Amino acid sequence: MAAPIVTPVTHVVFDVDGVLIDTEHLYTDIIQGIVGKYGKTFTMDIKVKQMGRKEPEAAKVVIESLDLPLTVDQYLQMSHEQQEKLFPSVELLPGAERLVKHLHKNGVPIATATGSHTQSFELKTSGQKDLFSLFHHCVLSGDDPECKHGKPAPDCFLLAAQRFPDNPDPSKVLVFEDAPNGVEAAHAAGMQCVWIPHKGINKETHRHLATLVLESLEDFRPEMFGLPPYDS
């Protein structure tokens, strides 16, 4: 099946984890630390299933996949304890700062849409407040009352579009994602999607749903989607 056709866009929505900030390896370490206490291994197959989902849903995927003797609340408490230690030092991923600042400078409306809840988002972005202040808004589907369903449902991306002042048609919105669930969500929302798969993910499973597949944000060329090109 052929990938969707590239057409010009006017607005851009970014996922956060694994696209803008380098948190996915931390999530893997935290989860393995939890499941390892019960002699279990957190595999890539499980990671793919839970990536991008609302936090309780992601926790449930891990618990049920590995038959852990934990409630969702118990699991999340253990996870949050480690997040508070590790997340404040999270760094930006290559190409993220350049692209976000470029789009903002050129007047392209930008937002984020993530499965995170407010507390987690603030922890992860605490060292990058200047960059995240450039976004028009951030949809945090983890505790946003208007976001009924997490990825792979399209809710968070549709909300992100609706919250721009001009409420663009979904076909004019470009999404950046790293998770297969996020690619599905963008496709379901009727948006084009640049997929930057997390290392170890099989690119062939969702290539037909992504408009473009890249190794890094550094490889993105804005003019391909009718956006202002980089100066150099």
mmCIF file of C-alpha atoms in Angstrom:
data_model
loop_
_atom_site.group_PDB
_atom_site.id
_atom_site.type_symbol
_atom_site.label_atom_id
_atom_site.label_comp_id
_atom_site.label_asym_id
_atom_site.label_seq_id
_atom_site.Cartn_x
_atom_site.Cartn_y
_atom_site.Cartn_z
ATOM 1 C CA MET A 1 0.000 0.000 0.000
ATOM 2 C CA ALA A 2 1.372 3.400 -0.986
ATOM 3 C CA ALA A 3 2.077 6.095 1.584
ATOM 4 C CA PRO A 4 -0.257 9.119 1.676
ATOM 5 C CA ILE A 5 0.452 11.896 -0.832
ATOM 6 C CA VAL A 6 2.381 14.929 0.419
ATOM 7 C CA THR A 7 0.334 18.154 0.272
ATOM 8 C CA PRO A 8 1.022 21.650 1.679
ATOM 9 C CA VAL A 9 0.174 22.257 5.342
ATOM 10 C CA THR A 10 -0.353 25.386 7.427
ATOM 11 C CA HIS A 11 -0.121 24.098 11.023
ATOM 12 C CA VAL A 12 2.160 21.650 12.841
ATOM 13 C CA VAL A 13 1.539 19.442 15.895
ATOM 14 C CA PHE A 14 4.348 17.603 17.667
ATOM 15 C CA ASP A 15 4.236 14.588 19.907
ATOM 16 C CA VAL A 16 6.676 15.191 22.762
ATOM 17 C CA ASP A 17 8.347 12.004 24.033
ATOM 18 C CA GLY A 18 10.735 10.562 21.472
ATOM 19 C CA VAL A 19 10.133 13.427 19.046
ATOM 20 C CA LEU A 20 11.192 16.590 20.860
ATOM 21 C CA ILE A 21 12.730 15.261 24.074
ATOM 22 C CA ASP A 22 14.867 12.204 24.734
ATOM 23 C CA THR A 23 12.695 10.347 27.238
ATOM 24 C CA GLU A 24 11.898 7.015 25.615
ATOM 25 C CA HIS A 25 15.054 5.293 26.854
ATOM 26 C CA LEU A 26 14.255 6.567 30.361
ATOM 27 C CA TYR A 27 10.742 5.117 30.183
ATOM 28 C CA THR A 28 12.249 1.799 29.111
ATOM 29 C CA ASP A 29 14.715 1.818 32.025
ATOM 30 C CA ILE A 30 12.009 2.799 34.536
ATOM 31 C CA ILE A 31 9.583 0.121 33.356
ATOM 32 C CA GLN A 32 12.256 -2.581 33.245
ATOM 33 C CA GLY A 33 13.229 -1.600 36.781
ATOM 34 C CA ILE A 34 9.646 -2.197 37.902
ATOM 35 C CA VAL A 35 8.943 -5.431 36.029
ATOM 36 C CA GLY A 36 12.420 -6.802 36.766
ATOM 37 C CA LYS A 37 11.473 -7.025 40.439
ATOM 38 C CA TYR A 38 9.038 -9.744 39.412
ATOM 39 C CA GLY A 39 11.434 -11.582 37.100
ATOM 40 C CA LYS A 40 9.879 -10.123 33.947
ATOM 41 C CA THR A 41 11.332 -8.454 30.853
ATOM 42 C CA PHE A 42 9.910 -5.349 29.193
ATOM 43 C CA THR A 43 10.113 -6.156 25.474
ATOM 44 C CA MET A 44 9.866 -3.929 22.415
ATOM 45 C CA ASP A 45 6.575 -5.598 21.475
ATOM 46 C CA ILE A 46 5.055 -4.443 24.762
ATOM 47 C CA LYS A 47 6.618 -0.997 24.440
ATOM 48 C CA VAL A 48 5.057 -0.505 21.003
ATOM 49 C CA LYS A 49 1.603 -1.397 22.378
ATOM 50 C CA GLN A 50 1.791 1.127 25.208
ATOM 51 C CA MET A 51 3.662 4.022 23.572
ATOM 52 C CA GLY A 52 1.587 7.173 23.201
ATOM 53 C CA ARG A 53 -1.347 5.967 25.277
ATOM 54 C CA LYS A 54 -2.732 7.722 28.323
ATOM 55 C CA GLU A 55 -0.652 6.777 31.345
ATOM 56 C CA PRO A 56 -3.193 4.470 33.070
ATOM 57 C CA GLU A 57 -3.846 2.699 29.752
ATOM 58 C CA ALA A 58 -0.116 2.255 29.142
ATOM 59 C CA ALA A 59 0.323 0.900 32.668
ATOM 60 C CA LYS A 60 -2.502 -1.579 32.114
ATOM 61 C CA VAL A 61 -0.833 -2.848 28.931
ATOM 62 C CA VAL A 62 2.384 -3.609 30.843
ATOM 63 C CA ILE A 63 0.613 -5.165 33.828
ATOM 64 C CA GLU A 64 -1.597 -7.418 31.723
ATOM 65 C CA SER A 65 1.108 -8.347 29.202
ATOM 66 C CA LEU A 66 3.458 -9.512 31.972
ATOM 67 C CA ASP A 67 0.837 -10.655 34.482
ATOM 68 C CA LEU A 68 2.229 -8.415 37.211
ATOM 69 C CA PRO A 69 0.780 -8.638 40.758
ATOM 70 C CA LEU A 70 0.174 -4.869 40.784
ATOM 71 C CA THR A 71 -2.757 -2.522 40.477
ATOM 72 C CA VAL A 72 -2.504 0.369 38.021
ATOM 73 C CA ASP A 73 -2.165 2.790 40.950
ATOM 74 C CA GLN A 74 0.654 0.761 42.522
ATOM 75 C CA TYR A 75 2.493 0.559 39.212
ATOM 76 C CA LEU A 76 2.126 4.281 38.571
ATOM 77 C CA GLN A 77 3.356 5.192 42.026
ATOM 78 C CA MET A 78 6.540 3.220 41.414
ATOM 79 C CA SER A 79 6.938 4.808 38.003
ATOM 80 C CA HIS A 80 6.382 8.357 39.258
ATOM 81 C CA GLU A 81 9.020 7.973 41.955
ATOM 82 C CA GLN A 82 11.627 7.248 39.295
ATOM 83 C CA GLN A 83 10.337 9.908 36.914
ATOM 84 C CA GLU A 84 10.829 12.588 39.562
ATOM 85 C CA LYS A 85 14.492 11.606 39.772
ATOM 86 C CA LEU A 86 15.221 11.282 36.045
ATOM 87 C CA PHE A 87 12.931 13.589 34.073
ATOM 88 C CA PRO A 88 14.208 17.056 35.094
ATOM 89 C CA SER A 89 17.504 16.396 33.295
ATOM 90 C CA VAL A 90 15.925 15.314 29.984
ATOM 91 C CA GLU A 91 17.580 16.740 26.867
ATOM 92 C CA LEU A 92 16.185 17.778 23.497
ATOM 93 C CA LEU A 93 16.531 15.398 20.579
ATOM 94 C CA PRO A 94 18.662 16.369 17.547
ATOM 95 C CA GLY A 95 16.904 18.807 15.244
ATOM 96 C CA ALA A 96 14.097 19.647 17.671
ATOM 97 C CA GLU A 97 15.261 23.104 18.732
ATOM 98 C CA ARG A 98 16.122 24.196 15.211
ATOM 99 C CA LEU A 99 12.774 23.121 13.746
ATOM 100 C CA VAL A 100 10.579 24.519 16.514
ATOM 101 C CA LYS A 101 12.354 27.890 16.513
ATOM 102 C CA HIS A 102 12.283 28.017 12.707
ATOM 103 C CA LEU A 103 8.539 27.395 12.504
ATOM 104 C CA HIS A 104 7.810 29.890 15.286
ATOM 105 C CA LYS A 105 10.025 32.551 13.702
ATOM 106 C CA ASN A 106 8.210 32.145 10.395
ATOM 107 C CA GLY A 107 4.758 32.413 11.904
ATOM 108 C CA VAL A 108 3.737 28.769 11.480
ATOM 109 C CA PRO A 109 1.211 27.878 14.232
ATOM 110 C CA ILE A 110 2.618 25.011 16.348
ATOM 111 C CA ALA A 111 1.282 22.923 19.221
ATOM 112 C CA THR A 112 2.027 19.681 21.034
ATOM 113 C CA ALA A 113 -0.231 16.685 21.656
ATOM 114 C CA THR A 114 0.971 14.029 24.072
ATOM 115 C CA GLY A 115 -0.375 11.228 26.235
ATOM 116 C CA SER A 116 1.328 12.771 29.260
ATOM 117 C CA HIS A 117 -0.486 14.299 32.217
ATOM 118 C CA THR A 118 0.340 17.766 33.515
ATOM 119 C CA GLN A 119 2.735 16.786 36.312
ATOM 120 C CA SER A 120 4.798 14.512 34.069
ATOM 121 C CA PHE A 121 4.867 17.080 31.260
ATOM 122 C CA GLU A 122 6.111 19.818 33.578
ATOM 123 C CA LEU A 123 8.829 17.535 34.935
ATOM 124 C CA LYS A 124 10.038 16.542 31.478
ATOM 125 C CA THR A 125 10.051 20.044 30.057
ATOM 126 C CA SER A 126 11.341 21.886 33.151
ATOM 127 C CA GLY A 127 14.781 22.282 31.604
ATOM 128 C CA GLN A 128 13.390 23.461 28.251
ATOM 129 C CA LYS A 129 10.802 26.052 29.281
ATOM 130 C CA ASP A 130 11.985 28.638 26.755
ATOM 131 C CA LEU A 131 11.468 26.288 23.830
ATOM 132 C CA PHE A 132 8.102 24.994 24.980
ATOM 133 C CA SER A 133 6.891 28.561 25.525
ATOM 134 C CA LEU A 134 6.945 28.944 21.738
ATOM 135 C CA PHE A 135 4.016 26.546 21.274
ATOM 136 C CA HIS A 136 0.568 28.083 20.959
ATOM 137 C CA HIS A 137 -0.866 25.354 23.191
ATOM 138 C CA CYS A 138 -0.167 21.871 24.533
ATOM 139 C CA VAL A 139 -2.777 19.101 24.614
ATOM 140 C CA LEU A 140 -2.024 16.801 27.551
ATOM 141 C CA SER A 141 -4.404 13.940 26.946
ATOM 142 C CA GLY A 142 -3.396 12.271 30.207
ATOM 143 C CA ASP A 143 -5.626 14.614 32.195
ATOM 144 C CA ASP A 144 -7.317 16.879 29.630
ATOM 145 C CA PRO A 145 -11.080 16.553 30.305
ATOM 146 C CA GLU A 146 -11.889 17.171 26.640
ATOM 147 C CA CYS A 147 -9.663 14.307 25.469
ATOM 148 C CA LYS A 148 -11.822 11.248 25.991
ATOM 149 C CA HIS A 149 -9.559 8.660 24.385
ATOM 150 C CA GLY A 150 -5.773 8.320 24.146
ATOM 151 C CA LYS A 151 -3.797 7.336 21.067
ATOM 152 C CA PRO A 152 -4.365 5.445 18.763
ATOM 153 C CA ALA A 153 -7.686 7.337 18.860
ATOM 154 C CA PRO A 154 -7.436 10.707 17.061
ATOM 155 C CA ASP A 155 -8.846 12.814 19.940
ATOM 156 C CA CYS A 156 -5.660 14.621 21.018
ATOM 157 C CA PHE A 157 -4.713 15.664 17.491
ATOM 158 C CA LEU A 158 -8.226 16.838 16.633
ATOM 159 C CA LEU A 159 -8.263 18.873 19.861
ATOM 160 C CA ALA A 160 -4.877 20.339 19.006
ATOM 161 C CA ALA A 161 -6.225 21.524 15.644
ATOM 162 C CA GLN A 162 -9.444 22.897 17.136
ATOM 163 C CA ARG A 163 -7.534 24.967 19.691
ATOM 164 C CA PHE A 164 -5.698 26.982 17.077
ATOM 165 C CA PRO A 165 -7.586 30.302 16.646
ATOM 166 C CA ASP A 166 -8.401 29.535 12.999
ATOM 167 C CA ASN A 167 -9.374 25.870 13.622
ATOM 168 C CA PRO A 168 -7.661 24.503 10.484
ATOM 169 C CA ASP A 169 -8.975 21.568 8.516
ATOM 170 C CA PRO A 170 -7.150 18.390 9.617
ATOM 171 C CA SER A 171 -5.741 17.973 6.106
ATOM 172 C CA LYS A 172 -3.750 21.187 6.683
ATOM 173 C CA VAL A 173 -2.109 19.878 9.880
ATOM 174 C CA LEU A 174 1.205 18.010 9.924
ATOM 175 C CA VAL A 175 1.937 15.695 12.862
ATOM 176 C CA PHE A 176 5.361 14.528 14.049
ATOM 177 C CA GLU A 177 5.299 11.148 15.822
ATOM 178 C CA ASP A 178 7.616 8.389 16.990
ATOM 179 C CA ALA A 179 5.063 5.792 18.136
ATOM 180 C CA PRO A 180 2.974 3.498 15.920
ATOM 181 C CA ASN A 181 -0.057 4.358 18.082
ATOM 182 C CA GLY A 182 0.583 8.012 17.291
ATOM 183 C CA VAL A 183 0.864 7.368 13.565
ATOM 184 C CA GLU A 184 -2.503 5.582 13.716
ATOM 185 C CA ALA A 185 -3.988 8.506 15.634
ATOM 186 C CA ALA A 186 -2.746 11.080 13.118
ATOM 187 C CA HIS A 187 -4.049 8.989 10.217
ATOM 188 C CA ALA A 188 -7.432 8.591 11.934
ATOM 189 C CA ALA A 189 -7.551 12.369 12.416
ATOM 190 C CA GLY A 190 -7.086 12.887 8.679
ATOM 191 C CA MET A 191 -3.689 14.527 9.132
ATOM 192 C CA GLN A 192 -0.365 13.964 7.399
ATOM 193 C CA CYS A 193 2.311 12.447 9.589
ATOM 194 C CA VAL A 194 6.089 12.460 9.675
ATOM 195 C CA TRP A 195 7.076 9.286 11.495
ATOM 196 C CA ILE A 196 10.410 9.117 13.292
ATOM 197 C CA PRO A 197 10.287 5.560 14.644
ATOM 198 C CA HIS A 198 11.851 4.756 17.979
ATOM 199 C CA LYS A 199 14.923 2.564 17.535
ATOM 200 C CA GLY A 200 14.013 -1.096 17.331
ATOM 201 C CA ILE A 201 10.520 -0.529 15.928
ATOM 202 C CA ASN A 202 9.630 -2.342 12.715
ATOM 203 C CA LYS A 203 9.141 0.471 10.200
ATOM 204 C CA GLU A 204 7.138 -1.690 7.807
ATOM 205 C CA THR A 205 4.107 -2.077 10.104
ATOM 206 C CA HIS A 206 2.948 1.533 9.787
ATOM 207 C CA ARG A 207 4.881 2.899 6.823
ATOM 208 C CA HIS A 208 1.683 2.927 4.719
ATOM 209 C CA LEU A 209 -0.019 5.217 7.261
ATOM 210 C CA ALA A 210 2.834 7.720 7.485
ATOM 211 C CA THR A 211 3.344 10.438 4.895
ATOM 212 C CA LEU A 212 7.092 10.398 5.453
ATOM 213 C CA VAL A 213 9.440 8.205 7.507
ATOM 214 C CA LEU A 214 12.678 9.753 8.796
ATOM 215 C CA GLU A 215 15.537 8.717 11.047
ATOM 216 C CA SER A 216 15.697 12.102 12.794
ATOM 217 C CA LEU A 217 14.144 15.574 12.865
ATOM 218 C CA GLU A 218 17.475 16.714 11.453
ATOM 219 C CA ASP A 219 16.471 15.096 8.157
ATOM 220 C CA PHE A 220 13.222 17.053 7.820
ATOM 221 C CA ARG A 221 12.933 19.603 5.019
ATOM 222 C CA PRO A 222 10.032 22.010 5.718
ATOM 223 C CA GLU A 223 9.598 23.041 2.073
ATOM 224 C CA MET A 224 8.466 19.494 1.223
ATOM 225 C CA PHE A 225 5.186 20.323 2.967
ATOM 226 C CA GLY A 226 4.937 23.890 1.718
ATOM 227 C CA LEU A 227 6.472 25.341 4.881
ATOM 228 C CA PRO A 228 9.188 28.018 4.831
ATOM 229 C CA PRO A 229 12.601 26.467 4.116
ATOM 230 C CA TYR A 230 15.539 26.789 6.461
ATOM 231 C CA ASP A 231 17.749 29.792 5.779
ATOM 232 C CA SER A 232 20.753 27.545 5.245
#
